[in-house]
Tab-separated table of C-alpha atoms in Angstrom:
chain	number	residue	atom	x	y	z
A	22	MET	CA	25.921	18.397	8.084
A	23	ARG	CA	23.967	20.432	5.552
A	24	ALA	CA	20.530	21.901	5.662
A	25	ALA	CA	17.941	20.527	3.264
A	26	ASN	CA	18.153	23.760	1.248
A	27	ALA	CA	21.718	24.777	2.075
A	28	SER	CA	22.513	26.508	-1.230
A	29	TRP	CA	21.512	30.194	-1.060
A	30	ASP	CA	22.600	33.723	-1.794
A	31	PRO	CA	23.533	36.243	0.901
A	32	PRO	CA	20.328	37.984	2.005
A	33	ASP	CA	19.773	41.706	1.633
A	34	TYR	CA	17.460	42.551	4.498
A	35	LEU	CA	17.366	44.290	7.855
A	36	GLY	CA	19.050	47.324	6.326
A	37	GLY	CA	21.898	45.238	4.954
A	38	LYS	CA	23.166	44.531	8.456
A	39	ILE	CA	25.046	41.381	7.607
A	40	ARG	CA	28.660	40.492	7.972
A	41	GLU	CA	31.046	37.845	6.711
A	42	ARG	CA	33.111	35.615	8.961
A	43	GLY	CA	36.534	34.651	7.675
A	44	GLY	CA	38.459	31.465	8.180
A	45	PHE	CA	35.799	28.937	7.136
A	46	GLY	CA	34.761	30.234	3.723
A	47	LYS	CA	31.843	32.585	3.195
A	48	ARG	CA	29.161	32.432	5.833
A	49	TRP	CA	26.654	35.219	6.235
A	50	PHE	CA	24.912	36.047	9.488
A	51	CYS	CA	21.820	37.968	10.510
A	52	ARG	CA	22.796	40.134	13.487
A	53	PRO	CA	19.419	39.816	15.309
A	54	CYS	CA	19.594	36.004	15.137
A	55	LEU	CA	23.172	35.923	16.361
A	56	ALA	CA	22.279	38.377	19.113
A	57	MET	CA	20.054	35.665	20.548
A	58	LEU	CA	23.147	33.482	20.904
A	59	ASN	CA	25.532	36.207	22.058
A	60	THR	CA	23.427	37.786	24.818
A	61	GLY	CA	22.550	36.385	28.193
A	62	MET	CA	19.264	35.062	26.810
A	63	ALA	CA	18.699	31.517	28.051
A	64	VAL	CA	18.151	29.454	24.901
A	65	PRO	CA	17.658	25.768	25.775
A	66	LEU	CA	20.073	23.531	23.916
A	67	SER	CA	17.151	21.251	23.042
A	68	LEU	CA	15.601	24.033	20.943
A	69	LEU	CA	18.810	24.578	18.991
A	70	GLU	CA	19.278	20.839	18.498
A	71	THR	CA	15.713	20.586	17.210
A	72	PHE	CA	16.283	23.503	14.830
A	73	VAL	CA	19.370	21.813	13.355
A	74	ALA	CA	17.509	18.479	13.028
A	75	VAL	CA	14.608	20.087	11.156
A	76	ALA	CA	16.978	22.063	8.915
A	77	CYS	CA	18.840	18.881	7.960
A	78	ALA	CA	15.710	16.753	7.477
A	79	GLY	CA	13.642	19.361	5.650
A	80	ARG	CA	10.524	17.959	7.340
A	81	MET	CA	9.117	18.155	10.858
A	82	ARG	CA	8.304	14.434	10.750
A	83	GLY	CA	11.822	13.542	9.651
A	84	ALA	CA	13.259	15.453	12.613
A	85	ALA	CA	10.688	13.835	14.912
A	86	ASP	CA	11.785	10.361	13.795
A	87	ALA	CA	15.461	11.223	14.217
A	88	MET	CA	14.908	12.610	17.737
A	89	SER	CA	12.267	10.056	18.836
A	90	LEU	CA	9.708	12.812	19.423
A	91	THR	CA	6.264	13.536	18.033
A	92	PRO	CA	5.889	15.984	15.131
A	93	GLY	CA	3.794	18.143	17.469
A	94	ALA	CA	6.657	18.379	19.961
A	95	ILE	CA	9.046	19.341	17.168
A	96	SER	CA	6.668	22.066	15.940
A	97	GLN	CA	6.303	23.435	19.466
A	98	ARG	CA	10.080	23.674	19.923
A	99	VAL	CA	10.446	25.442	16.578
A	100	ARG	CA	7.761	27.954	17.566
A	101	GLU	CA	9.501	28.619	20.897
A	102	LEU	CA	12.819	29.236	19.169
A	103	GLU	CA	11.214	31.523	16.583
A	104	GLU	CA	9.661	33.550	19.408
A	105	LEU	CA	13.059	33.889	21.089
A	106	ALA	CA	14.734	34.811	17.781
A	107	GLY	CA	12.027	37.280	16.850
A	108	HIS	CA	12.026	35.932	13.297
A	109	ARG	CA	10.442	33.118	11.339
A	110	LEU	CA	13.181	30.534	10.834
A	111	PHE	CA	11.365	28.215	8.419
A	112	ASP	CA	9.044	28.685	5.468
A	113	ARG	CA	6.343	26.014	5.348
A	114	THR	CA	5.752	24.273	1.993
A	115	PRO	CA	3.525	21.340	0.930
A	116	ALA	CA	6.632	19.139	0.816
A	117	GLY	CA	7.969	20.160	4.249
A	118	VAL	CA	9.964	23.175	5.372
A	119	THR	CA	12.784	25.289	3.988
A	120	LEU	CA	15.032	27.679	5.859
A	121	SER	CA	14.123	31.347	5.745
A	122	ALA	CA	16.909	33.907	5.359
A	123	ALA	CA	17.043	34.278	9.146
A	124	GLY	CA	17.061	30.512	9.508
A	125	GLN	CA	19.938	30.234	7.047
A	126	SER	CA	22.072	32.594	9.098
A	127	LEU	CA	21.285	30.775	12.336
A	128	PHE	CA	22.037	27.395	10.781
A	129	ALA	CA	25.373	28.714	9.502
A	130	ALA	CA	26.273	29.680	13.071
A	131	LEU	CA	25.181	26.340	14.565
A	132	ASP	CA	26.321	23.944	11.844
A	133	GLU	CA	29.954	23.544	12.873
A	134	PRO	CA	29.367	23.368	16.668
A	135	PHE	CA	26.651	20.750	16.321
A	136	ARG	CA	28.755	18.799	13.853
A	137	ARG	CA	31.481	18.608	16.493
A	138	ILE	CA	28.983	17.605	19.175
A	139	GLU	CA	27.682	14.859	16.913
A	140	ASP	CA	31.227	13.665	16.162
A	141	ALA	CA	31.936	13.494	19.908
A	142	ARG	CA	28.687	11.627	20.550
A	143	ARG	CA	29.403	9.147	17.764
A	144	GLU	CA	32.893	8.627	19.188
A	145	LEU	CA	31.393	7.800	22.573
A	146	GLU	CA	28.800	5.514	20.976
A	147	ARG	CA	31.224	3.963	18.515
A	148	PRO	CA	30.506	0.247	18.273
A	149	SER	CA	33.216	-2.253	18.875
A	150	ALA	CA	35.353	-3.186	15.898
A	151	ARG	CA	33.403	-6.440	15.537
A	152	ARG	CA	29.880	-4.979	15.473
A	153	ILE	CA	28.066	-3.557	12.421
A	154	ARG	CA	24.754	-1.744	12.598
A	155	VAL	CA	22.704	-2.041	9.402
A	156	SER	CA	19.439	-0.275	8.564
A	157	THR	CA	17.051	-1.506	5.895
A	158	MET	CA	13.375	-1.967	5.104
A	159	ALA	CA	11.506	-4.828	6.745
A	160	SER	CA	10.477	-6.338	3.404
A	161	PHE	CA	14.069	-6.528	2.128
A	162	ALA	CA	15.305	-7.878	5.455
A	163	SER	CA	12.740	-10.678	5.629
A	164	ASN	CA	12.721	-11.655	1.952
A	165	TRP	CA	16.417	-11.358	1.044
A	166	LEU	CA	18.879	-10.468	3.781
A	167	VAL	CA	17.880	-12.499	6.837
A	168	PRO	CA	17.691	-15.875	4.992
A	169	ARG	CA	21.316	-15.354	3.913
A	170	LEU	CA	22.869	-13.956	7.092
A	171	SER	CA	23.812	-17.376	8.453
A	172	ARG	CA	26.313	-17.715	5.599
A	173	PHE	CA	28.005	-14.475	6.620
A	174	SER	CA	28.122	-15.597	10.262
A	175	LYS	CA	29.809	-18.859	9.267
A	176	ARG	CA	32.414	-17.010	7.247
A	177	HIS	CA	32.981	-14.248	9.831
A	178	PRO	CA	31.937	-15.541	13.257
A	179	GLU	CA	33.914	-12.703	14.859
A	180	ILE	CA	31.570	-10.031	13.410
A	181	ASP	CA	28.172	-9.253	14.935
A	182	ILE	CA	25.375	-7.780	12.820
A	183	GLU	CA	22.778	-5.476	14.383
A	184	LEU	CA	19.874	-5.241	11.962
A	185	GLU	CA	17.381	-2.371	12.214
A	186	THR	CA	14.249	-2.438	10.066
A	187	ASP	CA	12.851	1.012	9.502
A	188	SER	CA	11.156	2.748	6.577
A	189	ARG	CA	12.704	6.014	7.760
A	190	LEU	CA	15.686	7.281	5.751
A	191	VAL	CA	18.503	7.261	8.305
A	192	ASP	CA	21.177	9.962	8.331
A	193	LEU	CA	24.411	7.984	8.028
A	194	ARG	CA	26.504	11.029	8.934
A	195	ARG	CA	24.701	11.766	12.184
A	196	GLU	CA	23.299	8.459	13.433
A	197	PRO	CA	25.249	5.466	14.774
A	198	VAL	CA	24.467	3.329	11.706
A	199	ASP	CA	27.290	1.851	9.628
A	200	MET	CA	25.356	0.902	6.519
A	201	ALA	CA	21.909	1.366	5.007
A	202	ILE	CA	20.412	-0.788	2.286
A	203	ARG	CA	18.206	1.511	0.238
A	204	HIS	CA	15.875	1.084	-2.714
A	205	GLY	CA	16.413	3.764	-5.309
A	206	LEU	CA	18.464	4.943	-8.264
A	207	GLY	CA	21.854	4.964	-6.537
A	208	THR	CA	22.262	8.735	-6.283
A	209	TYR	CA	23.190	9.431	-2.662
A	210	ALA	CA	25.221	12.625	-2.425
A	211	GLY	CA	28.329	12.379	-0.281
A	212	LEU	CA	27.877	8.663	0.333
A	213	VAL	CA	29.365	5.531	-1.220
A	214	ALA	CA	26.785	3.235	-2.838
A	215	VAL	CA	27.168	-0.135	-4.553
A	216	PRO	CA	24.279	-1.886	-6.344
A	217	LEU	CA	23.060	-5.201	-4.986
A	218	VAL	CA	19.887	-6.587	-6.555
A	219	ALA	CA	17.266	-5.134	-8.891
A	220	PRO	CA	14.053	-7.090	-8.350
A	221	GLU	CA	11.633	-6.439	-11.181
A	222	LEU	CA	8.319	-4.829	-10.382
A	223	ILE	CA	5.320	-5.048	-12.684
A	224	VAL	CA	2.404	-2.688	-13.220
A	225	VAL	CA	-0.903	-4.463	-12.608
A	226	ALA	CA	-4.523	-3.367	-12.585
A	227	SER	CA	-8.033	-4.699	-12.385
A	228	PRO	CA	-9.536	-5.236	-15.865
A	229	SER	CA	-12.487	-3.086	-14.765
A	230	LEU	CA	-10.166	-0.127	-14.113
A	231	LEU	CA	-8.802	-0.274	-17.673
A	232	LEU	CA	-12.150	-0.872	-19.377
A	233	GLY	CA	-13.221	1.961	-21.648
A	234	ARG	CA	-10.084	4.040	-21.077
A	235	ALA	CA	-7.164	4.893	-23.345
A	236	PRO	CA	-4.638	2.021	-23.452
A	237	ILE	CA	-1.390	2.303	-21.494
A	238	ARG	CA	1.427	2.175	-24.035
A	239	THR	CA	4.172	4.191	-22.304
A	240	PRO	CA	5.159	4.749	-18.653
A	241	ALA	CA	3.833	8.318	-18.865
A	242	ASP	CA	0.357	6.959	-19.691
A	243	CYS	CA	0.159	5.569	-16.135
A	244	LEU	CA	-0.238	9.115	-14.839
A	245	ALA	CA	-3.767	9.192	-16.228
A	246	PHE	CA	-4.783	6.566	-13.647
A	247	PRO	CA	-4.922	6.553	-9.835
A	248	LEU	CA	-1.704	5.067	-8.412
A	249	LEU	CA	-1.308	2.792	-5.389
A	250	HIS	CA	1.811	3.591	-3.374
A	251	ASP	CA	4.185	2.085	-0.850
A	252	MET	CA	4.190	3.854	2.529
A	253	GLU	CA	7.147	6.045	1.552
A	254	ARG	CA	5.392	6.933	-1.707
A	255	ALA	CA	8.764	6.412	-3.402
A	256	ASP	CA	8.500	3.462	-5.827
A	257	TRP	CA	6.295	5.077	-8.464
A	258	ARG	CA	8.318	8.310	-8.406
A	259	LEU	CA	11.606	6.437	-8.829
A	260	TRP	CA	10.109	4.219	-11.549
A	261	PHE	CA	8.947	7.252	-13.514
A	262	GLU	CA	12.325	8.957	-13.025
A	263	ALA	CA	14.170	5.864	-14.252
A	264	HIS	CA	12.018	5.962	-17.413
A	265	GLY	CA	12.661	9.674	-17.941
A	266	VAL	CA	9.122	10.755	-17.067
A	267	GLN	CA	8.638	14.046	-15.222
A	268	VAL	CA	6.035	13.851	-12.487
A	269	PRO	CA	4.294	16.455	-10.307
A	270	ALA	CA	5.609	17.211	-6.833
A	271	HIS	CA	2.829	15.182	-5.241
A	272	LEU	CA	1.489	11.920	-6.675
A	273	GLU	CA	-1.968	11.274	-5.324
A	274	GLY	CA	-3.345	7.882	-4.389
A	275	LEU	CA	-3.690	5.419	-1.540
A	276	SER	CA	-0.571	4.077	0.177
A	277	PHE	CA	-0.002	0.761	1.954
A	278	SER	CA	2.599	-0.709	4.292
A	279	GLU	CA	2.452	-4.212	2.801
A	280	ASP	CA	2.603	-5.407	-0.810
A	281	HIS	CA	-0.257	-7.855	-0.387
A	282	LEU	CA	-2.520	-4.986	0.690
A	283	THR	CA	-1.504	-3.029	-2.399
A	284	VAL	CA	-2.451	-6.042	-4.536
A	285	LYS	CA	-5.837	-6.313	-2.804
A	286	ALA	CA	-6.493	-2.638	-3.520
A	287	ALA	CA	-5.580	-3.173	-7.175
A	288	VAL	CA	-7.985	-6.117	-7.405
A	289	ALA	CA	-10.708	-3.860	-5.991
A	290	GLY	CA	-10.053	-1.383	-8.817
A	291	HIS	CA	-8.595	1.414	-6.699
A	292	GLY	CA	-5.649	2.049	-9.026
A	293	LEU	CA	-2.480	0.806	-10.716
A	294	ALA	CA	-0.068	-1.135	-8.504
A	295	LEU	CA	3.699	-1.450	-8.913
A	296	VAL	CA	4.596	-4.746	-7.197
A	297	ARG	CA	6.763	-7.872	-7.367
A	298	ASP	CA	5.246	-10.443	-9.702
A	299	THR	CA	5.296	-13.061	-6.929
A	300	TYR	CA	2.724	-11.059	-4.984
A	301	ALA	CA	0.363	-10.799	-7.939
A	302	ASP	CA	0.791	-14.259	-9.528
A	303	ASP	CA	-2.431	-15.813	-8.200
A	304	ASP	CA	-4.593	-12.865	-9.197
A	305	LEU	CA	-2.963	-12.675	-12.628
A	306	ARG	CA	-3.547	-16.372	-13.165
A	307	VAL	CA	-7.305	-16.195	-12.562
A	308	GLY	CA	-7.781	-12.831	-14.280
A	309	ARG	CA	-8.511	-10.637	-11.290
A	310	LEU	CA	-5.481	-8.606	-12.375
A	311	VAL	CA	-3.761	-7.998	-15.699
A	312	LYS	CA	-0.411	-6.501	-16.621
A	313	ALA	CA	-1.213	-2.918	-17.524
A	314	ILE	CA	2.040	-2.340	-19.446
A	315	SER	CA	5.113	-4.320	-20.413
A	316	VAL	CA	8.293	-2.256	-20.421
A	317	ARG	CA	11.957	-3.055	-20.017
A	318	TRP	CA	12.929	-2.895	-16.359
A	319	PRO	CA	15.271	0.027	-15.447
A	320	THR	CA	18.146	-1.914	-13.875
A	321	ARG	CA	19.479	1.086	-11.954
A	322	PHE	CA	16.234	1.021	-9.936
A	323	ALA	CA	17.707	-1.369	-7.385
A	324	TYR	CA	18.746	-1.977	-3.805
A	325	TYR	CA	22.047	-0.358	-2.865
A	326	ALA	CA	24.425	-0.824	0.054
A	327	VAL	CA	25.151	2.740	1.180
A	328	SER	CA	27.818	3.894	3.644
A	329	THR	CA	30.005	6.838	4.467
A	330	ALA	CA	33.614	6.663	3.343
A	331	GLN	CA	34.577	6.817	7.019
A	332	ALA	CA	32.527	3.730	7.895
A	333	LEU	CA	34.153	1.767	5.065
A	334	GLN	CA	37.536	2.294	6.704
A	335	ARG	CA	36.472	-0.264	9.297
A	336	PRO	CA	37.482	-3.749	8.078
A	337	ALA	CA	34.294	-5.335	9.432
A	338	VAL	CA	32.072	-2.987	7.418
A	339	MET	CA	34.097	-3.555	4.264
A	340	ARG	CA	33.915	-7.337	4.706
A	341	PHE	CA	30.151	-7.184	5.124
A	342	ARG	CA	29.763	-5.036	2.015
A	343	GLU	CA	31.965	-7.389	-0.009
A	344	TRP	CA	29.845	-10.319	1.168
A	345	LEU	CA	26.622	-8.515	0.189
A	346	VAL	CA	27.951	-7.889	-3.332
A	347	GLU	CA	29.003	-11.534	-3.609
A	348	GLU	CA	25.581	-12.761	-2.464
A	349	ALA	CA	23.822	-10.408	-4.858
A	350	ALA	CA	25.897	-11.655	-7.787
A	351	SER	CA	24.887	-15.240	-7.023
A	352	THR	CA	21.157	-14.447	-6.662
A	353	PRO	CA	19.141	-16.136	-9.451
A	354	ASP	CA	17.736	-13.544	-11.883
A	355	ASN	CA	19.147	-10.875	-9.539
A	356	SER	CA	15.828	-10.830	-7.655
């Protein structure tokens, strides 16, 4: 378990009243924050659990999703804990939150205990050897995975698949999920990822949006136009990254939960859309949309089967992953 901004230098504050604890490497602690834990002050465990969840997620909403609470409830718990600690524990940023120096010291004190609690909880909730819990996006589940699952069931009738569809990025180290199928570039620190399929997306736009403007010749030229996003606002950012284009921290533009809505918005001239060609075929055929740019598809921008090394020690999980790779290899055009 690591905080979203876990790399930091020992703070020099509060008159230098810090100390180092031996035995587990270097960990630095703020005495006032630790005093909150060491005195008879009644600190509800729920507040500490919330603090750890926010520190790991780096966003109030991410912690809210993980704990099945509202972002408002998460913010209230953080405020209560900060009042008890007498220090601000998080610094608010446009992208979320980062740990303050006081928050870093508190997280260092709570990290190991909560890791052990989570390990114990996962042990109690451990699924049977024949059950696999898989998390993926609804679009991938309905268009690719679910139509093929019957073949896995015929091959391995002894293994049950529990499929969760959620746009939220699950924490495979903390949550009782054995595998996640994620769309990205395959860089998942501390996890084991294997590529599955790389469906090609195309950049489309209404002819009226392009009229009278500089032509789009390179991926970077797309930044001069409004962009239409998926709900996670991830596809454009990953596409730019795969093409070596640096982008600002926040990409503006409308976002949609369904591809067909994104296409409708593109037809209306609201911006460039990055979508599967099958969703845009009809509009391309009659001229309501045109391809804004033709570039070679970055094959590492794909769907990946992601697991912890520990989960892959279970034979059922390994068999399911092997089957996924086999199915992906036999998919026409890898789409």
